[in-house]
Amino acid sequence: RNNNSLLQIERKSFLWSASLNRRGIASSFEQSVFEVRGINEISLPNKDEVTKMARQLFSNYPDFLGRPSLTLGLCRAVPSSKNCHLQTSLFPLDVLTFGTPRVVSSKPHSRNSHGEKWGDGISIIGLGEVLCCIEIPIVGGLLVANNLDPSSSSSKSITKREHDHGCLRFTWLSIKNHRQQQPKIVLVTEIAGNYRPSLAGNKLPTPAWRNMVYCSTQRMFHAYVMWRFHLFVAKEYRRKIIMDSHIMYDK
């Protein structure tokens, strides 16, 4: 059991990119690569166990957002029958509302909402085996604006997809390396679809000053949150390995 203290899951890299296009649609991509070390006598969970664990962790992301250490106690996660609401602590105002998580079969996208590549450093995702991919729909909240019709002369013309506010996509990939006994873990998170932040405003094309405000505030905070979330998932994975090893030795 002393081997548990040697077990390390080390983050080798964190890459991210995010943008707001001329239609006010936001997109982002965050990727962490982890290596597992010090497990010569410890068995790793099999694929089914990893998939089950990842599905649970990804689906509970709204609860992670409500952690006091993340928002300094300013927000809390409040579940309802169909959705999960990230609300302000003092007043019941929905900052973000998330729908029911859904399992999808997809690899992370290599391009953003502009159609541009995320970057050469993120090409590693093409080598990985997807063990779990979850999407959490964005339903509404103070940080969500209506989707505007770019073909209309009226800045307040709402598209037929006004209720399609995009989603958060979470992917767990495993990448085998012939030089290493254990595969690398790659966690990828994305803002995908038609998420239009309130900071984008109701004018098309999105004014440059609004783009600047979004990119210097909400965009940066989202990257920080995902940096923390990736690390949280890795720690939970390490905890599961240790717990499973205790059960194995107790037998």
PDB file of C-alpha atoms in Angstrom:
ATOM      1  CA  ARG A   1       0.000   0.000   0.000  1.00  0.00           C
ATOM      2  CA  ASN A   2       2.952   2.292   0.401  1.00  0.00           C
ATOM      3  CA  ASN A   3       3.048   2.414  -3.390  1.00  0.00           C
ATOM      4  CA  ASN A   4      -0.019   4.660  -3.243  1.00  0.00           C
ATOM      5  CA  SER A   5       2.152   7.537  -2.048  1.00  0.00           C
ATOM      6  CA  LEU A   6       4.274   7.132  -5.186  1.00  0.00           C
ATOM      7  CA  LEU A   7       1.300   7.271  -7.527  1.00  0.00           C
ATOM      8  CA  GLN A   8       1.339  10.540  -9.419  1.00  0.00           C
ATOM      9  CA  ILE A   9      -0.803  11.921 -12.222  1.00  0.00           C
ATOM     10  CA  GLU A  10       1.266  14.724 -13.675  1.00  0.00           C
ATOM     11  CA  ARG A  11      -0.082  17.336 -16.054  1.00  0.00           C
ATOM     12  CA  LYS A  12       2.413  17.664 -18.885  1.00  0.00           C
ATOM     13  CA  SER A  13       0.669  20.439 -20.770  1.00  0.00           C
ATOM     14  CA  PHE A  14      -2.382  22.680 -20.867  1.00  0.00           C
ATOM     15  CA  LEU A  15      -3.367  24.325 -24.138  1.00  0.00           C
ATOM     16  CA  TRP A  16      -6.335  26.558 -24.737  1.00  0.00           C
ATOM     17  CA  SER A  17      -7.821  28.850 -27.298  1.00  0.00           C
ATOM     18  CA  ALA A  18     -11.057  30.845 -27.320  1.00  0.00           C
ATOM     19  CA  SER A  19     -12.705  33.453 -29.512  1.00  0.00           C
ATOM     20  CA  LEU A  20     -15.858  35.431 -30.262  1.00  0.00           C
ATOM     21  CA  ASN A  21     -16.777  35.711 -33.922  1.00  0.00           C
ATOM     22  CA  ARG A  22     -18.506  38.572 -35.767  1.00  0.00           C
ATOM     23  CA  ARG A  23     -21.924  37.019 -35.082  1.00  0.00           C
ATOM     24  CA  GLY A  24     -21.194  37.020 -31.365  1.00  0.00           C
ATOM     25  CA  ILE A  25     -20.865  33.231 -31.165  1.00  0.00           C
ATOM     26  CA  ALA A  26     -18.295  32.110 -28.614  1.00  0.00           C
ATOM     27  CA  SER A  27     -16.137  29.024 -28.900  1.00  0.00           C
ATOM     28  CA  SER A  28     -13.338  27.607 -26.818  1.00  0.00           C
ATOM     29  CA  PHE A  29     -11.022  24.622 -26.611  1.00  0.00           C
ATOM     30  CA  GLU A  30      -9.017  23.457 -23.598  1.00  0.00           C
ATOM     31  CA  GLN A  31      -6.735  20.439 -23.539  1.00  0.00           C
ATOM     32  CA  SER A  32      -4.729  18.840 -20.724  1.00  0.00           C
ATOM     33  CA  VAL A  33      -2.313  15.952 -21.178  1.00  0.00           C
ATOM     34  CA  PHE A  34      -1.631  13.844 -18.078  1.00  0.00           C
ATOM     35  CA  GLU A  35       0.854  11.060 -17.452  1.00  0.00           C
ATOM     36  CA  VAL A  36       0.394   8.385 -14.784  1.00  0.00           C
ATOM     37  CA  ARG A  37       3.546   7.479 -12.864  1.00  0.00           C
ATOM     38  CA  GLY A  38       4.528   5.148 -10.022  1.00  0.00           C
ATOM     39  CA  ILE A  39       2.052   2.310 -10.592  1.00  0.00           C
ATOM     40  CA  ASN A  40       4.310  -0.706 -11.087  1.00  0.00           C
ATOM     41  CA  GLU A  41       2.284  -2.794  -8.662  1.00  0.00           C
ATOM     42  CA  ILE A  42      -1.079  -1.066  -8.994  1.00  0.00           C
ATOM     43  CA  SER A  43      -3.671  -1.978 -11.606  1.00  0.00           C
ATOM     44  CA  LEU A  44      -5.410   0.793 -13.515  1.00  0.00           C
ATOM     45  CA  PRO A  45      -9.198   0.788 -13.958  1.00  0.00           C
ATOM     46  CA  ASN A  46     -10.347  -0.857 -17.165  1.00  0.00           C
ATOM     47  CA  LYS A  47     -11.992   1.083 -19.991  1.00  0.00           C
ATOM     48  CA  ASP A  48     -15.545   0.486 -18.783  1.00  0.00           C
ATOM     49  CA  GLU A  49     -14.665   1.741 -15.300  1.00  0.00           C
ATOM     50  CA  VAL A  50     -12.944   4.842 -16.689  1.00  0.00           C
ATOM     51  CA  THR A  51     -15.908   5.559 -18.965  1.00  0.00           C
ATOM     52  CA  LYS A  52     -18.346   5.282 -16.068  1.00  0.00           C
ATOM     53  CA  MET A  53     -16.248   7.525 -13.842  1.00  0.00           C
ATOM     54  CA  ALA A  54     -15.669  10.134 -16.569  1.00  0.00           C
ATOM     55  CA  ARG A  55     -19.377  10.215 -17.412  1.00  0.00           C
ATOM     56  CA  GLN A  56     -20.216  10.948 -13.790  1.00  0.00           C
ATOM     57  CA  LEU A  57     -17.522  13.604 -13.341  1.00  0.00           C
ATOM     58  CA  PHE A  58     -18.354  15.388 -16.593  1.00  0.00           C
ATOM     59  CA  SER A  59     -22.107  15.305 -15.914  1.00  0.00           C
ATOM     60  CA  ASN A  60     -21.532  16.901 -12.500  1.00  0.00           C
ATOM     61  CA  TYR A  61     -19.647  19.879 -13.926  1.00  0.00           C
ATOM     62  CA  PRO A  62     -22.416  22.333 -12.899  1.00  0.00           C
ATOM     63  CA  ASP A  63     -21.900  21.212  -9.286  1.00  0.00           C
ATOM     64  CA  PHE A  64     -18.179  21.902  -9.675  1.00  0.00           C
ATOM     65  CA  LEU A  65     -19.012  25.487 -10.710  1.00  0.00           C
ATOM     66  CA  GLY A  66     -20.848  25.974  -7.431  1.00  0.00           C
ATOM     67  CA  ARG A  67     -17.791  25.219  -5.303  1.00  0.00           C
ATOM     68  CA  PRO A  68     -17.043  28.075  -2.882  1.00  0.00           C
ATOM     69  CA  SER A  69     -13.320  27.839  -3.650  1.00  0.00           C
ATOM     70  CA  LEU A  70     -14.060  28.579  -7.306  1.00  0.00           C
ATOM     71  CA  THR A  71     -16.514  31.475  -7.022  1.00  0.00           C
ATOM     72  CA  LEU A  72     -15.574  32.683  -3.526  1.00  0.00           C
ATOM     73  CA  GLY A  73     -19.023  31.644  -2.367  1.00  0.00           C
ATOM     74  CA  LEU A  74     -20.781  34.037  -4.740  1.00  0.00           C
ATOM     75  CA  CYS A  75     -22.564  31.259  -6.651  1.00  0.00           C
ATOM     76  CA  ARG A  76     -24.118  27.894  -5.906  1.00  0.00           C
ATOM     77  CA  ALA A  77     -25.450  25.016  -7.995  1.00  0.00           C
ATOM     78  CA  VAL A  78     -29.181  24.385  -7.577  1.00  0.00           C
ATOM     79  CA  PRO A  79     -30.620  21.296  -9.294  1.00  0.00           C
ATOM     80  CA  SER A  80     -34.227  21.134 -10.507  1.00  0.00           C
ATOM     81  CA  SER A  81     -36.280  18.377 -12.097  1.00  0.00           C
ATOM     82  CA  LYS A  82     -34.775  18.876 -15.571  1.00  0.00           C
ATOM     83  CA  ASN A  83     -31.984  21.440 -15.274  1.00  0.00           C
ATOM     84  CA  CYS A  84     -29.161  22.572 -13.016  1.00  0.00           C
ATOM     85  CA  HIS A  85     -28.964  26.270 -12.188  1.00  0.00           C
ATOM     86  CA  LEU A  86     -25.830  28.173 -11.273  1.00  0.00           C
ATOM     87  CA  GLN A  87     -27.344  30.890  -9.104  1.00  0.00           C
ATOM     88  CA  THR A  88     -26.037  33.830  -7.144  1.00  0.00           C
ATOM     89  CA  SER A  89     -25.872  33.056  -3.429  1.00  0.00           C
ATOM     90  CA  LEU A  90     -27.606  36.181  -2.119  1.00  0.00           C
ATOM     91  CA  PHE A  91     -30.425  36.354  -4.654  1.00  0.00           C
ATOM     92  CA  PRO A  92     -31.921  33.509  -6.737  1.00  0.00           C
ATOM     93  CA  LEU A  93     -30.638  34.814 -10.071  1.00  0.00           C
ATOM     94  CA  ASP A  94     -29.630  32.259 -12.693  1.00  0.00           C
ATOM     95  CA  VAL A  95     -26.128  33.006 -13.947  1.00  0.00           C
ATOM     96  CA  LEU A  96     -26.168  29.888 -16.147  1.00  0.00           C
ATOM     97  CA  THR A  97     -28.731  27.145 -16.583  1.00  0.00           C
ATOM     98  CA  PHE A  98     -27.673  23.740 -17.864  1.00  0.00           C
ATOM     99  CA  GLY A  99     -29.838  21.020 -19.388  1.00  0.00           C
ATOM    100  CA  THR A 100     -29.613  17.260 -19.011  1.00  0.00           C
ATOM    101  CA  PRO A 101     -26.179  15.838 -19.917  1.00  0.00           C
ATOM    102  CA  ARG A 102     -26.115  13.597 -22.983  1.00  0.00           C
ATOM    103  CA  VAL A 103     -23.652  10.986 -24.161  1.00  0.00           C
ATOM    104  CA  VAL A 104     -22.312  11.538 -27.680  1.00  0.00           C
ATOM    105  CA  SER A 105     -19.883   9.738 -29.942  1.00  0.00           C
ATOM    106  CA  SER A 106     -17.509  12.383 -31.132  1.00  0.00           C
ATOM    107  CA  LYS A 107     -13.908  13.465 -31.159  1.00  0.00           C
ATOM    108  CA  PRO A 108     -13.101  17.073 -30.231  1.00  0.00           C
ATOM    109  CA  HIS A 109     -13.349  19.513 -33.111  1.00  0.00           C
ATOM    110  CA  SER A 110     -10.080  20.762 -34.587  1.00  0.00           C
ATOM    111  CA  ARG A 111     -11.577  24.097 -35.691  1.00  0.00           C
ATOM    112  CA  ASN A 112     -13.336  26.951 -33.917  1.00  0.00           C
ATOM    113  CA  SER A 113     -16.508  28.822 -34.878  1.00  0.00           C
ATOM    114  CA  HIS A 114     -14.481  30.862 -37.383  1.00  0.00           C
ATOM    115  CA  GLY A 115     -13.487  27.688 -39.197  1.00  0.00           C
ATOM    116  CA  GLU A 116      -9.892  28.226 -38.093  1.00  0.00           C
ATOM    117  CA  LYS A 117      -7.682  25.498 -36.671  1.00  0.00           C
ATOM    118  CA  TRP A 118      -7.224  25.613 -32.912  1.00  0.00           C
ATOM    119  CA  GLY A 119      -3.481  25.146 -33.220  1.00  0.00           C
ATOM    120  CA  ASP A 120      -0.751  22.655 -34.027  1.00  0.00           C
ATOM    121  CA  GLY A 121      -0.245  21.680 -30.397  1.00  0.00           C
ATOM    122  CA  ILE A 122      -3.771  20.313 -30.207  1.00  0.00           C
ATOM    123  CA  SER A 123      -3.302  17.848 -33.079  1.00  0.00           C
ATOM    124  CA  ILE A 124      -2.616  15.166 -30.465  1.00  0.00           C
ATOM    125  CA  ILE A 125      -6.369  14.525 -30.176  1.00  0.00           C
ATOM    126  CA  GLY A 126      -6.313  12.760 -33.525  1.00  0.00           C
ATOM    127  CA  LEU A 127      -4.194  10.006 -31.989  1.00  0.00           C
ATOM    128  CA  GLY A 128      -6.451   9.254 -29.051  1.00  0.00           C
ATOM    129  CA  GLU A 129      -9.168   6.717 -28.355  1.00  0.00           C
ATOM    130  CA  VAL A 130     -12.322   8.363 -27.022  1.00  0.00           C
ATOM    131  CA  LEU A 131     -13.434   6.662 -23.803  1.00  0.00           C
ATOM    132  CA  CYS A 132     -16.164   9.156 -22.948  1.00  0.00           C
ATOM    133  CA  CYS A 133     -17.769  12.225 -24.514  1.00  0.00           C
ATOM    134  CA  ILE A 134     -20.497  14.193 -22.749  1.00  0.00           C
ATOM    135  CA  GLU A 135     -22.390  17.298 -23.825  1.00  0.00           C
ATOM    136  CA  ILE A 136     -24.214  19.548 -21.369  1.00  0.00           C
ATOM    137  CA  PRO A 137     -26.679  21.886 -23.122  1.00  0.00           C
ATOM    138  CA  ILE A 138     -26.613  25.563 -22.183  1.00  0.00           C
ATOM    139  CA  VAL A 139     -30.267  26.457 -21.581  1.00  0.00           C
ATOM    140  CA  GLY A 140     -30.148  30.055 -20.380  1.00  0.00           C
ATOM    141  CA  GLY A 141     -29.077  32.447 -17.651  1.00  0.00           C
ATOM    142  CA  LEU A 142     -27.691  35.954 -17.287  1.00  0.00           C
ATOM    143  CA  LEU A 143     -24.580  35.044 -19.284  1.00  0.00           C
ATOM    144  CA  VAL A 144     -26.625  33.874 -22.285  1.00  0.00           C
ATOM    145  CA  ALA A 145     -27.976  36.153 -25.035  1.00  0.00           C
ATOM    146  CA  ASN A 146     -30.539  35.407 -27.716  1.00  0.00           C
ATOM    147  CA  ASN A 147     -29.219  34.284 -31.088  1.00  0.00           C
ATOM    148  CA  LEU A 148     -29.673  37.012 -33.679  1.00  0.00           C
ATOM    149  CA  ASP A 149     -30.380  36.571 -37.380  1.00  0.00           C
ATOM    150  CA  PRO A 150     -27.427  38.045 -39.323  1.00  0.00           C
ATOM    151  CA  SER A 151     -29.524  38.301 -42.515  1.00  0.00           C
ATOM    152  CA  SER A 152     -32.100  40.572 -40.897  1.00  0.00           C
ATOM    153  CA  SER A 153     -31.876  44.353 -40.813  1.00  0.00           C
ATOM    154  CA  SER A 154     -33.342  44.328 -37.330  1.00  0.00           C
ATOM    155  CA  SER A 155     -30.777  43.754 -34.611  1.00  0.00           C
ATOM    156  CA  LYS A 156     -33.471  42.103 -32.493  1.00  0.00           C
ATOM    157  CA  SER A 157     -34.594  39.515 -35.016  1.00  0.00           C
ATOM    158  CA  ILE A 158     -34.361  36.128 -33.348  1.00  0.00           C
ATOM    159  CA  THR A 159     -33.485  33.026 -35.327  1.00  0.00           C
ATOM    160  CA  LYS A 160     -35.553  29.854 -35.387  1.00  0.00           C
ATOM    161  CA  ARG A 161     -32.828  28.314 -33.234  1.00  0.00           C
ATOM    162  CA  GLU A 162     -33.290  30.907 -30.473  1.00  0.00           C
ATOM    163  CA  HIS A 163     -33.369  28.134 -27.868  1.00  0.00           C
ATOM    164  CA  ASP A 164     -30.167  26.567 -29.180  1.00  0.00           C
ATOM    165  CA  HIS A 165     -27.560  28.156 -26.946  1.00  0.00           C
ATOM    166  CA  GLY A 166     -24.853  25.628 -27.641  1.00  0.00           C
ATOM    167  CA  CYS A 167     -23.311  23.285 -25.138  1.00  0.00           C
ATOM    168  CA  LEU A 168     -20.238  22.380 -23.143  1.00  0.00           C
ATOM    169  CA  ARG A 169     -18.501  19.280 -24.478  1.00  0.00           C
ATOM    170  CA  PHE A 170     -16.226  17.099 -22.333  1.00  0.00           C
ATOM    171  CA  THR A 171     -14.025  14.356 -23.774  1.00  0.00           C
ATOM    172  CA  TRP A 172     -11.699  11.804 -22.184  1.00  0.00           C
ATOM    173  CA  LEU A 173      -9.134  10.310 -24.553  1.00  0.00           C
ATOM    174  CA  SER A 174      -6.493   7.658 -24.028  1.00  0.00           C
ATOM    175  CA  ILE A 175      -3.297   7.794 -26.072  1.00  0.00           C
ATOM    176  CA  LYS A 176      -0.950   4.817 -26.103  1.00  0.00           C
ATOM    177  CA  ASN A 177       2.769   5.349 -26.397  1.00  0.00           C
ATOM    178  CA  HIS A 178       5.099   2.446 -27.191  1.00  0.00           C
ATOM    179  CA  ARG A 179       7.788   4.105 -25.069  1.00  0.00           C
ATOM    180  CA  GLN A 180       5.603   4.160 -21.981  1.00  0.00           C
ATOM    181  CA  GLN A 181       3.810   1.329 -20.226  1.00  0.00           C
ATOM    182  CA  GLN A 182       0.753   3.391 -19.374  1.00  0.00           C
ATOM    183  CA  PRO A 183      -1.258   5.470 -21.862  1.00  0.00           C
ATOM    184  CA  LYS A 184      -1.482   9.221 -21.594  1.00  0.00           C
ATOM    185  CA  ILE A 185      -4.750  10.765 -20.476  1.00  0.00           C
ATOM    186  CA  VAL A 186      -6.038  13.663 -22.557  1.00  0.00           C
ATOM    187  CA  LEU A 187      -8.931  15.760 -21.266  1.00  0.00           C
ATOM    188  CA  VAL A 188     -10.604  18.117 -23.720  1.00  0.00           C
ATOM    189  CA  THR A 189     -13.345  20.639 -23.016  1.00  0.00           C
ATOM    190  CA  GLU A 190     -15.108  22.843 -25.525  1.00  0.00           C
ATOM    191  CA  ILE A 191     -17.758  25.505 -25.874  1.00  0.00           C
ATOM    192  CA  ALA A 192     -19.559  24.239 -28.958  1.00  0.00           C
ATOM    193  CA  GLY A 193     -22.607  25.206 -31.001  1.00  0.00           C
ATOM    194  CA  ASN A 194     -24.435  28.530 -30.855  1.00  0.00           C
ATOM    195  CA  TYR A 195     -23.503  29.901 -27.444  1.00  0.00           C
ATOM    196  CA  ARG A 196     -23.833  33.678 -27.585  1.00  0.00           C
ATOM    197  CA  PRO A 197     -22.693  35.439 -24.397  1.00  0.00           C
ATOM    198  CA  SER A 198     -24.629  38.432 -23.119  1.00  0.00           C
ATOM    199  CA  LEU A 199     -21.462  40.507 -23.426  1.00  0.00           C
ATOM    200  CA  ALA A 200     -21.778  40.165 -27.224  1.00  0.00           C
ATOM    201  CA  GLY A 201     -24.799  42.511 -27.150  1.00  0.00           C
ATOM    202  CA  ASN A 202     -27.645  42.726 -29.668  1.00  0.00           C
ATOM    203  CA  LYS A 203     -25.868  44.349 -32.594  1.00  0.00           C
ATOM    204  CA  LEU A 204     -24.442  42.594 -35.651  1.00  0.00           C
ATOM    205  CA  PRO A 205     -21.666  42.428 -36.453  1.00  0.00           C
ATOM    206  CA  THR A 206     -20.464  42.343 -32.865  1.00  0.00           C
ATOM    207  CA  PRO A 207     -18.682  45.626 -32.049  1.00  0.00           C
ATOM    208  CA  ALA A 208     -14.948  45.374 -31.521  1.00  0.00           C
ATOM    209  CA  TRP A 209     -15.172  46.835 -28.024  1.00  0.00           C
ATOM    210  CA  ARG A 210     -17.623  44.124 -26.942  1.00  0.00           C
ATOM    211  CA  ASN A 211     -15.294  41.468 -28.351  1.00  0.00           C
ATOM    212  CA  MET A 212     -12.461  43.000 -26.354  1.00  0.00           C
ATOM    213  CA  VAL A 213     -14.500  43.081 -23.132  1.00  0.00           C
ATOM    214  CA  TYR A 214     -15.549  39.446 -23.526  1.00  0.00           C
ATOM    215  CA  CYS A 215     -12.033  38.252 -24.366  1.00  0.00           C
ATOM    216  CA  SER A 216     -10.499  40.033 -21.388  1.00  0.00           C
ATOM    217  CA  THR A 217     -13.100  38.900 -18.827  1.00  0.00           C
ATOM    218  CA  GLN A 218     -15.417  35.931 -19.350  1.00  0.00           C
ATOM    219  CA  ARG A 219     -13.089  34.233 -21.819  1.00  0.00           C
ATOM    220  CA  MET A 220     -10.185  34.336 -19.365  1.00  0.00           C
ATOM    221  CA  PHE A 221     -12.262  33.180 -16.406  1.00  0.00           C
ATOM    222  CA  HIS A 222     -13.632  30.249 -18.415  1.00  0.00           C
ATOM    223  CA  ALA A 223     -10.100  29.115 -19.253  1.00  0.00           C
ATOM    224  CA  TYR A 224      -9.151  29.316 -15.559  1.00  0.00           C
ATOM    225  CA  VAL A 225     -12.230  27.300 -14.541  1.00  0.00           C
ATOM    226  CA  MET A 226     -11.446  24.579 -17.061  1.00  0.00           C
ATOM    227  CA  TRP A 227      -7.801  24.506 -15.951  1.00  0.00           C
ATOM    228  CA  ARG A 228      -9.076  23.831 -12.456  1.00  0.00           C
ATOM    229  CA  PHE A 229     -11.674  21.312 -13.623  1.00  0.00           C
ATOM    230  CA  HIS A 230      -9.159  19.247 -15.592  1.00  0.00           C
ATOM    231  CA  LEU A 231      -6.980  19.044 -12.492  1.00  0.00           C
ATOM    232  CA  PHE A 232      -9.988  18.070 -10.374  1.00  0.00           C
ATOM    233  CA  VAL A 233     -10.838  15.212 -12.751  1.00  0.00           C
ATOM    234  CA  ALA A 234      -7.235  13.949 -12.659  1.00  0.00           C
ATOM    235  CA  LYS A 235      -7.237  14.000  -8.847  1.00  0.00           C
ATOM    236  CA  GLU A 236     -10.497  12.051  -8.756  1.00  0.00           C
ATOM    237  CA  TYR A 237      -8.995   9.495 -11.127  1.00  0.00           C
ATOM    238  CA  ARG A 238      -5.975   9.114  -8.845  1.00  0.00           C
ATOM    239  CA  ARG A 239      -8.310   8.688  -5.862  1.00  0.00           C
ATOM    240  CA  LYS A 240     -10.199   5.946  -7.678  1.00  0.00           C
ATOM    241  CA  ILE A 241      -6.980   4.063  -8.491  1.00  0.00           C
ATOM    242  CA  ILE A 242      -5.939   4.200  -4.835  1.00  0.00           C
ATOM    243  CA  MET A 243      -9.371   3.112  -3.587  1.00  0.00           C
ATOM    244  CA  ASP A 244      -9.473   0.205  -6.027  1.00  0.00           C
ATOM    245  CA  SER A 245      -5.983  -0.878  -4.979  1.00  0.00           C
ATOM    246  CA  HIS A 246      -7.055  -0.934  -1.322  1.00  0.00           C
ATOM    247  CA  ILE A 247     -10.037  -3.117  -2.180  1.00  0.00           C
ATOM    248  CA  MET A 248      -7.808  -5.451  -4.176  1.00  0.00           C
ATOM    249  CA  TYR A 249      -5.299  -5.820  -1.315  1.00  0.00           C
ATOM    250  CA  ASP A 250      -8.062  -6.234   1.272  1.00  0.00           C
ATOM    251  CA  LYS A 251      -9.324  -9.204  -0.682  1.00  0.00           C
TER     252      LYS A 251
END
